PDB file of C-alpha atoms in Angstrom:
ATOM      1  CA  MET A 250     -32.285   6.806  52.000  1.00  0.00           C
ATOM      2  CA  PRO A 251     -30.651   5.814  48.687  1.00  0.00           C
ATOM      3  CA  ALA A 252     -27.328   7.591  47.523  1.00  0.00           C
ATOM      4  CA  CYS A 253     -29.512   9.062  44.373  1.00  0.00           C
ATOM      5  CA  THR A 254     -33.194   9.392  43.899  1.00  0.00           C
ATOM      6  CA  VAL A 255     -34.469   8.177  40.430  1.00  0.00           C
ATOM      7  CA  TYR A 256     -37.629  10.091  38.989  1.00  0.00           C
ATOM      8  CA  GLY A 257     -38.722   8.178  36.420  1.00  0.00           C
ATOM      9  CA  THR A 258     -37.112   6.507  33.451  1.00  0.00           C
ATOM     10  CA  LEU A 259     -35.121   7.683  30.659  1.00  0.00           C
ATOM     11  CA  PRO A 260     -37.231   8.959  27.732  1.00  0.00           C
ATOM     12  CA  GLU A 261     -37.413   6.202  24.499  1.00  0.00           C
ATOM     13  CA  VAL A 262     -35.159   7.853  22.241  1.00  0.00           C
ATOM     14  CA  HIS A 263     -32.195   7.294  24.662  1.00  0.00           C
ATOM     15  CA  LYS A 264     -32.550   3.401  24.177  1.00  0.00           C
ATOM     16  CA  LYS A 265     -30.764   1.559  21.678  1.00  0.00           C
ATOM     17  CA  PRO A 266     -32.682  -0.728  19.221  1.00  0.00           C
ATOM     18  CA  LYS A 267     -32.076  -4.252  20.374  1.00  0.00           C
ATOM     19  CA  PHE A 268     -31.422  -5.399  16.901  1.00  0.00           C
ATOM     20  CA  GLN A 269     -29.694  -3.339  13.968  1.00  0.00           C
ATOM     21  CA  THR A 270     -30.240  -4.662  10.570  1.00  0.00           C
ATOM     22  CA  ARG A 271     -27.935  -3.421   7.609  1.00  0.00           C
ATOM     23  CA  MET A 272     -27.094  -4.954   4.475  1.00  0.00           C
ATOM     24  CA  VAL A 273     -23.283  -5.710   4.141  1.00  0.00           C
ATOM     25  CA  ALA A 274     -21.913  -5.909   0.690  1.00  0.00           C
ATOM     26  CA  PRO A 275     -19.152  -8.602   0.000  1.00  0.00           C
ATOM     27  CA  LEU A 276     -15.346  -7.575   0.648  1.00  0.00           C
ATOM     28  CA  GLU A 277     -14.702  -7.787  -3.355  1.00  0.00           C
ATOM     29  CA  THR A 278     -17.728  -5.431  -4.360  1.00  0.00           C
ATOM     30  CA  VAL A 279     -16.881  -2.977  -1.741  1.00  0.00           C
ATOM     31  CA  GLU A 280     -13.192  -2.842  -2.952  1.00  0.00           C
ATOM     32  CA  ASN A 281     -14.483  -2.751  -6.428  1.00  0.00           C
ATOM     33  CA  GLU A 282     -17.071  -0.274  -6.032  1.00  0.00           C
ATOM     34  CA  GLY A 283     -16.879   2.566  -8.816  1.00  0.00           C
ATOM     35  CA  LYS A 284     -13.742   0.897 -10.630  1.00  0.00           C
ATOM     36  CA  ARG A 285     -14.068   0.338 -14.341  1.00  0.00           C
ATOM     37  CA  ILE A 286     -11.020  -2.062 -14.304  1.00  0.00           C
ATOM     38  CA  PRO A 287      -9.781  -3.095 -11.037  1.00  0.00           C
ATOM     39  CA  ALA A 288      -6.394  -3.592 -10.801  1.00  0.00           C
ATOM     40  CA  ILE A 289      -4.561  -7.052  -9.694  1.00  0.00           C
ATOM     41  CA  PHE A 290      -1.005  -7.911  -9.590  1.00  0.00           C
ATOM     42  CA  PHE A 291       0.456 -10.493 -11.955  1.00  0.00           C
ATOM     43  CA  ARG A 292       1.508 -13.834  -9.937  1.00  0.00           C
ATOM     44  CA  THR A 293       4.319 -16.126 -11.057  1.00  0.00           C
ATOM     45  CA  VAL A 294       4.129 -19.919 -10.586  1.00  0.00           C
ATOM     46  CA  GLY A 295       6.085 -19.596  -7.388  1.00  0.00           C
ATOM     47  CA  GLY A 296       3.356 -17.222  -5.870  1.00  0.00           C
ATOM     48  CA  ARG A 297       5.733 -13.829  -6.310  1.00  0.00           C
ATOM     49  CA  GLU A 298       4.076 -10.730  -7.142  1.00  0.00           C
ATOM     50  CA  PRO A 299       6.903  -8.777  -8.885  1.00  0.00           C
ATOM     51  CA  VAL A 300       5.143  -5.341  -9.237  1.00  0.00           C
ATOM     52  CA  ARG A 301       3.841  -5.611  -5.514  1.00  0.00           C
ATOM     53  CA  ASP A 302       7.540  -6.570  -4.349  1.00  0.00           C
ATOM     54  CA  TRP A 303       9.032  -3.694  -6.488  1.00  0.00           C
ATOM     55  CA  LEU A 304       6.512  -1.224  -4.898  1.00  0.00           C
ATOM     56  CA  LYS A 305       7.211  -2.375  -1.452  1.00  0.00           C
ATOM     57  CA  SER A 306      11.215  -1.838  -2.272  1.00  0.00           C
ATOM     58  CA  LEU A 307      10.776   1.728  -3.152  1.00  0.00           C
ATOM     59  CA  PRO A 308      12.672   3.677  -0.421  1.00  0.00           C
ATOM     60  CA  SER A 309      10.198   6.693  -0.418  1.00  0.00           C
ATOM     61  CA  ALA A 310       6.560   6.437   1.106  1.00  0.00           C
ATOM     62  CA  GLU A 311       5.527   9.184  -1.061  1.00  0.00           C
ATOM     63  CA  ASP A 312       6.901   7.775  -4.698  1.00  0.00           C
ATOM     64  CA  ARG A 313       4.535   4.460  -3.400  1.00  0.00           C
ATOM     65  CA  LYS A 314       1.543   6.628  -2.924  1.00  0.00           C
ATOM     66  CA  ARG A 315       2.095   8.670  -6.299  1.00  0.00           C
ATOM     67  CA  ILE A 316       2.374   5.414  -8.279  1.00  0.00           C
ATOM     68  CA  GLY A 317      -0.748   4.045  -6.370  1.00  0.00           C
ATOM     69  CA  GLU A 318      -2.787   7.320  -7.329  1.00  0.00           C
ATOM     70  CA  ASP A 319      -2.013   7.012 -10.595  1.00  0.00           C
ATOM     71  CA  ILE A 320      -2.835   3.438 -10.836  1.00  0.00           C
ATOM     72  CA  LYS A 321      -6.231   4.502  -9.105  1.00  0.00           C
ATOM     73  CA  THR A 322      -6.795   7.169 -11.892  1.00  0.00           C
ATOM     74  CA  ILE A 323      -7.074   4.637 -14.470  1.00  0.00           C
ATOM     75  CA  GLU A 324      -8.886   2.037 -12.375  1.00  0.00           C
ATOM     76  CA  PHE A 325     -11.823   4.693 -11.665  1.00  0.00           C
ATOM     77  CA  GLY A 326     -11.387   6.645 -15.264  1.00  0.00           C
ATOM     78  CA  TRP A 327     -10.735   3.941 -17.580  1.00  0.00           C
ATOM     79  CA  PRO A 328      -9.978   4.691 -20.828  1.00  0.00           C
ATOM     80  CA  VAL A 329      -7.205   7.180 -19.633  1.00  0.00           C
ATOM     81  CA  GLY A 330      -5.059   8.824 -22.116  1.00  0.00           C
ATOM     82  CA  MET A 331      -1.703  11.021 -21.698  1.00  0.00           C
ATOM     83  CA  PRO A 332      -0.038  11.850 -19.649  1.00  0.00           C
ATOM     84  CA  VAL A 333      -1.240   9.222 -17.136  1.00  0.00           C
ATOM     85  CA  CYS A 334      -1.265   6.020 -19.489  1.00  0.00           C
ATOM     86  CA  ARG A 335      -0.631   5.319 -22.818  1.00  0.00           C
ATOM     87  CA  PRO A 336      -0.256   2.224 -25.062  1.00  0.00           C
ATOM     88  CA  VAL A 337       2.957   0.512 -25.675  1.00  0.00           C
ATOM     89  CA  GLY A 338       2.201  -2.255 -28.032  1.00  0.00           C
ATOM     90  CA  ASP A 339       0.833  -5.603 -28.017  1.00  0.00           C
ATOM     91  CA  GLY A 340      -2.382  -4.941 -25.719  1.00  0.00           C
ATOM     92  CA  VAL A 341       0.316  -3.517 -23.029  1.00  0.00           C
ATOM     93  CA  TYR A 342       0.119  -0.224 -21.495  1.00  0.00           C
ATOM     94  CA  GLU A 343       2.065   1.978 -19.313  1.00  0.00           C
ATOM     95  CA  VAL A 344       0.852   4.089 -15.903  1.00  0.00           C
ATOM     96  CA  ARG A 345       3.440   7.098 -16.317  1.00  0.00           C
ATOM     97  CA  SER A 346       4.338   8.544 -12.669  1.00  0.00           C
ATOM     98  CA  ARG A 347       6.408  11.479 -11.982  1.00  0.00           C
ATOM     99  CA  LEU A 348       8.334  10.797  -8.569  1.00  0.00           C
ATOM    100  CA  THR A 349      10.320  12.702  -5.811  1.00  0.00           C
ATOM    101  CA  GLN A 350      13.747  14.183  -7.049  1.00  0.00           C
ATOM    102  CA  ASN A 351      12.590  14.294 -10.571  1.00  0.00           C
ATOM    103  CA  ARG A 352      12.351  10.602 -11.419  1.00  0.00           C
ATOM    104  CA  ILE A 353      10.184   8.766 -13.763  1.00  0.00           C
ATOM    105  CA  ALA A 354       8.419   5.406 -12.985  1.00  0.00           C
ATOM    106  CA  ARG A 355       6.531   2.986 -15.143  1.00  0.00           C
ATOM    107  CA  VAL A 356       4.178   0.224 -14.336  1.00  0.00           C
ATOM    108  CA  LEU A 357       3.059  -1.769 -17.221  1.00  0.00           C
ATOM    109  CA  PHE A 358      -0.190  -3.486 -17.461  1.00  0.00           C
ATOM    110  CA  TYR A 359      -3.028  -5.248 -19.714  1.00  0.00           C
ATOM    111  CA  ILE A 360      -6.810  -5.482 -19.459  1.00  0.00           C
ATOM    112  CA  ASP A 361      -7.481  -9.356 -19.434  1.00  0.00           C
ATOM    113  CA  LYS A 362     -10.580 -11.192 -20.597  1.00  0.00           C
ATOM    114  CA  LYS A 363     -12.198 -10.466 -17.133  1.00  0.00           C
ATOM    115  CA  GLY A 364     -11.905  -6.674 -17.591  1.00  0.00           C
ATOM    116  CA  LEU A 365      -9.119  -6.713 -14.758  1.00  0.00           C
ATOM    117  CA  MET A 366      -5.970  -4.577 -15.171  1.00  0.00           C
ATOM    118  CA  VAL A 367      -3.023  -6.816 -14.637  1.00  0.00           C
ATOM    119  CA  LEU A 368      -0.054  -4.984 -13.142  1.00  0.00           C
ATOM    120  CA  LEU A 369       2.950  -6.734 -15.111  1.00  0.00           C
ATOM    121  CA  HIS A 370       6.163  -5.058 -14.221  1.00  0.00           C
ATOM    122  CA  GLY A 371       7.573  -1.746 -12.783  1.00  0.00           C
ATOM    123  CA  PHE A 372      10.563   0.052 -12.971  1.00  0.00           C
ATOM    124  CA  ILE A 373      12.462   3.549 -12.887  1.00  0.00           C
ATOM    125  CA  LYS A 374      13.176   4.899 -15.995  1.00  0.00           C
ATOM    126  CA  LYS A 375      16.520   6.184 -16.539  1.00  0.00           C
ATOM    127  CA  ALA A 376      16.637   6.832 -20.229  1.00  0.00           C
ATOM    128  CA  GLN A 377      14.438   8.572 -22.516  1.00  0.00           C
ATOM    129  CA  LYS A 378      12.825   5.573 -24.176  1.00  0.00           C
ATOM    130  CA  SER A 379      11.684   2.591 -22.061  1.00  0.00           C
ATOM    131  CA  PRO A 380      14.308  -0.113 -22.259  1.00  0.00           C
ATOM    132  CA  ILE A 381      13.395  -3.011 -24.652  1.00  0.00           C
ATOM    133  CA  LYS A 382      14.106  -5.593 -21.956  1.00  0.00           C
ATOM    134  CA  ASP A 383      11.274  -4.279 -19.424  1.00  0.00           C
ATOM    135  CA  LEU A 384       8.965  -4.356 -22.393  1.00  0.00           C
ATOM    136  CA  ASP A 385       9.901  -7.922 -23.116  1.00  0.00           C
ATOM    137  CA  LEU A 386       9.662  -9.091 -19.609  1.00  0.00           C
ATOM    138  CA  ALA A 387       6.061  -7.368 -19.331  1.00  0.00           C
ATOM    139  CA  LYS A 388       4.708  -9.072 -22.547  1.00  0.00           C
ATOM    140  CA  SER A 389       5.871 -12.565 -21.319  1.00  0.00           C
ATOM    141  CA  ASN A 390       4.401 -11.879 -17.986  1.00  0.00           C
ATOM    142  CA  LYS A 391       1.214 -11.137 -19.815  1.00  0.00           C
ATOM    143  CA  ASN A 392       1.596 -14.334 -21.943  1.00  0.00           C
ATOM    144  CA  LYS A 393       2.083 -16.549 -18.679  1.00  0.00           C
ATOM    145  CA  HIS A 394      -0.962 -14.796 -17.245  1.00  0.00           C
ATOM    146  CA  GLN A 395      -3.283 -15.609 -20.195  1.00  0.00           C
ATOM    147  CA  ARG A 396      -2.258 -19.022 -20.506  1.00  0.00           C
ATOM    148  CA  GLY A 397      -3.145 -19.236 -16.704  1.00  0.00           C
ATOM    149  CA  LEU A 398      -6.336 -17.929 -17.521  1.00  0.00           C
ATOM    150  CA  ALA A 399      -7.471 -20.391 -20.178  1.00  0.00           C
TER     151      ALA A 399
END
């Protein structure tokens, strides 16, 4: 006599279908879904991404998260004004982020011909006014990126 007796088969509802069909969108479509201006990092000729490197160098994960949320706000809500974003001149804008310990960060970006938000330069503000050298560096990176798009 068998150890257990089976009195029939499982109902059809418990059987898994042999084939499961579903549509999978390409990765870039899924990532950019709903974004008005997807963000990308400016990349140097040597392959470095200065803003990504700067973000990784920040000691606080909370600071990185706040900056990322502000960038995301612009990606999904463009055009966005104060207090999150404002133009600084020559087609360059700044993402304005309040960090822990009452600090302020800025990420400078521009919108390229393809409608992408190109993150050019990031820094922690130490004075009331954004330093000219940071604005000049962002404009220089913008020009380099534009030459690469030609």
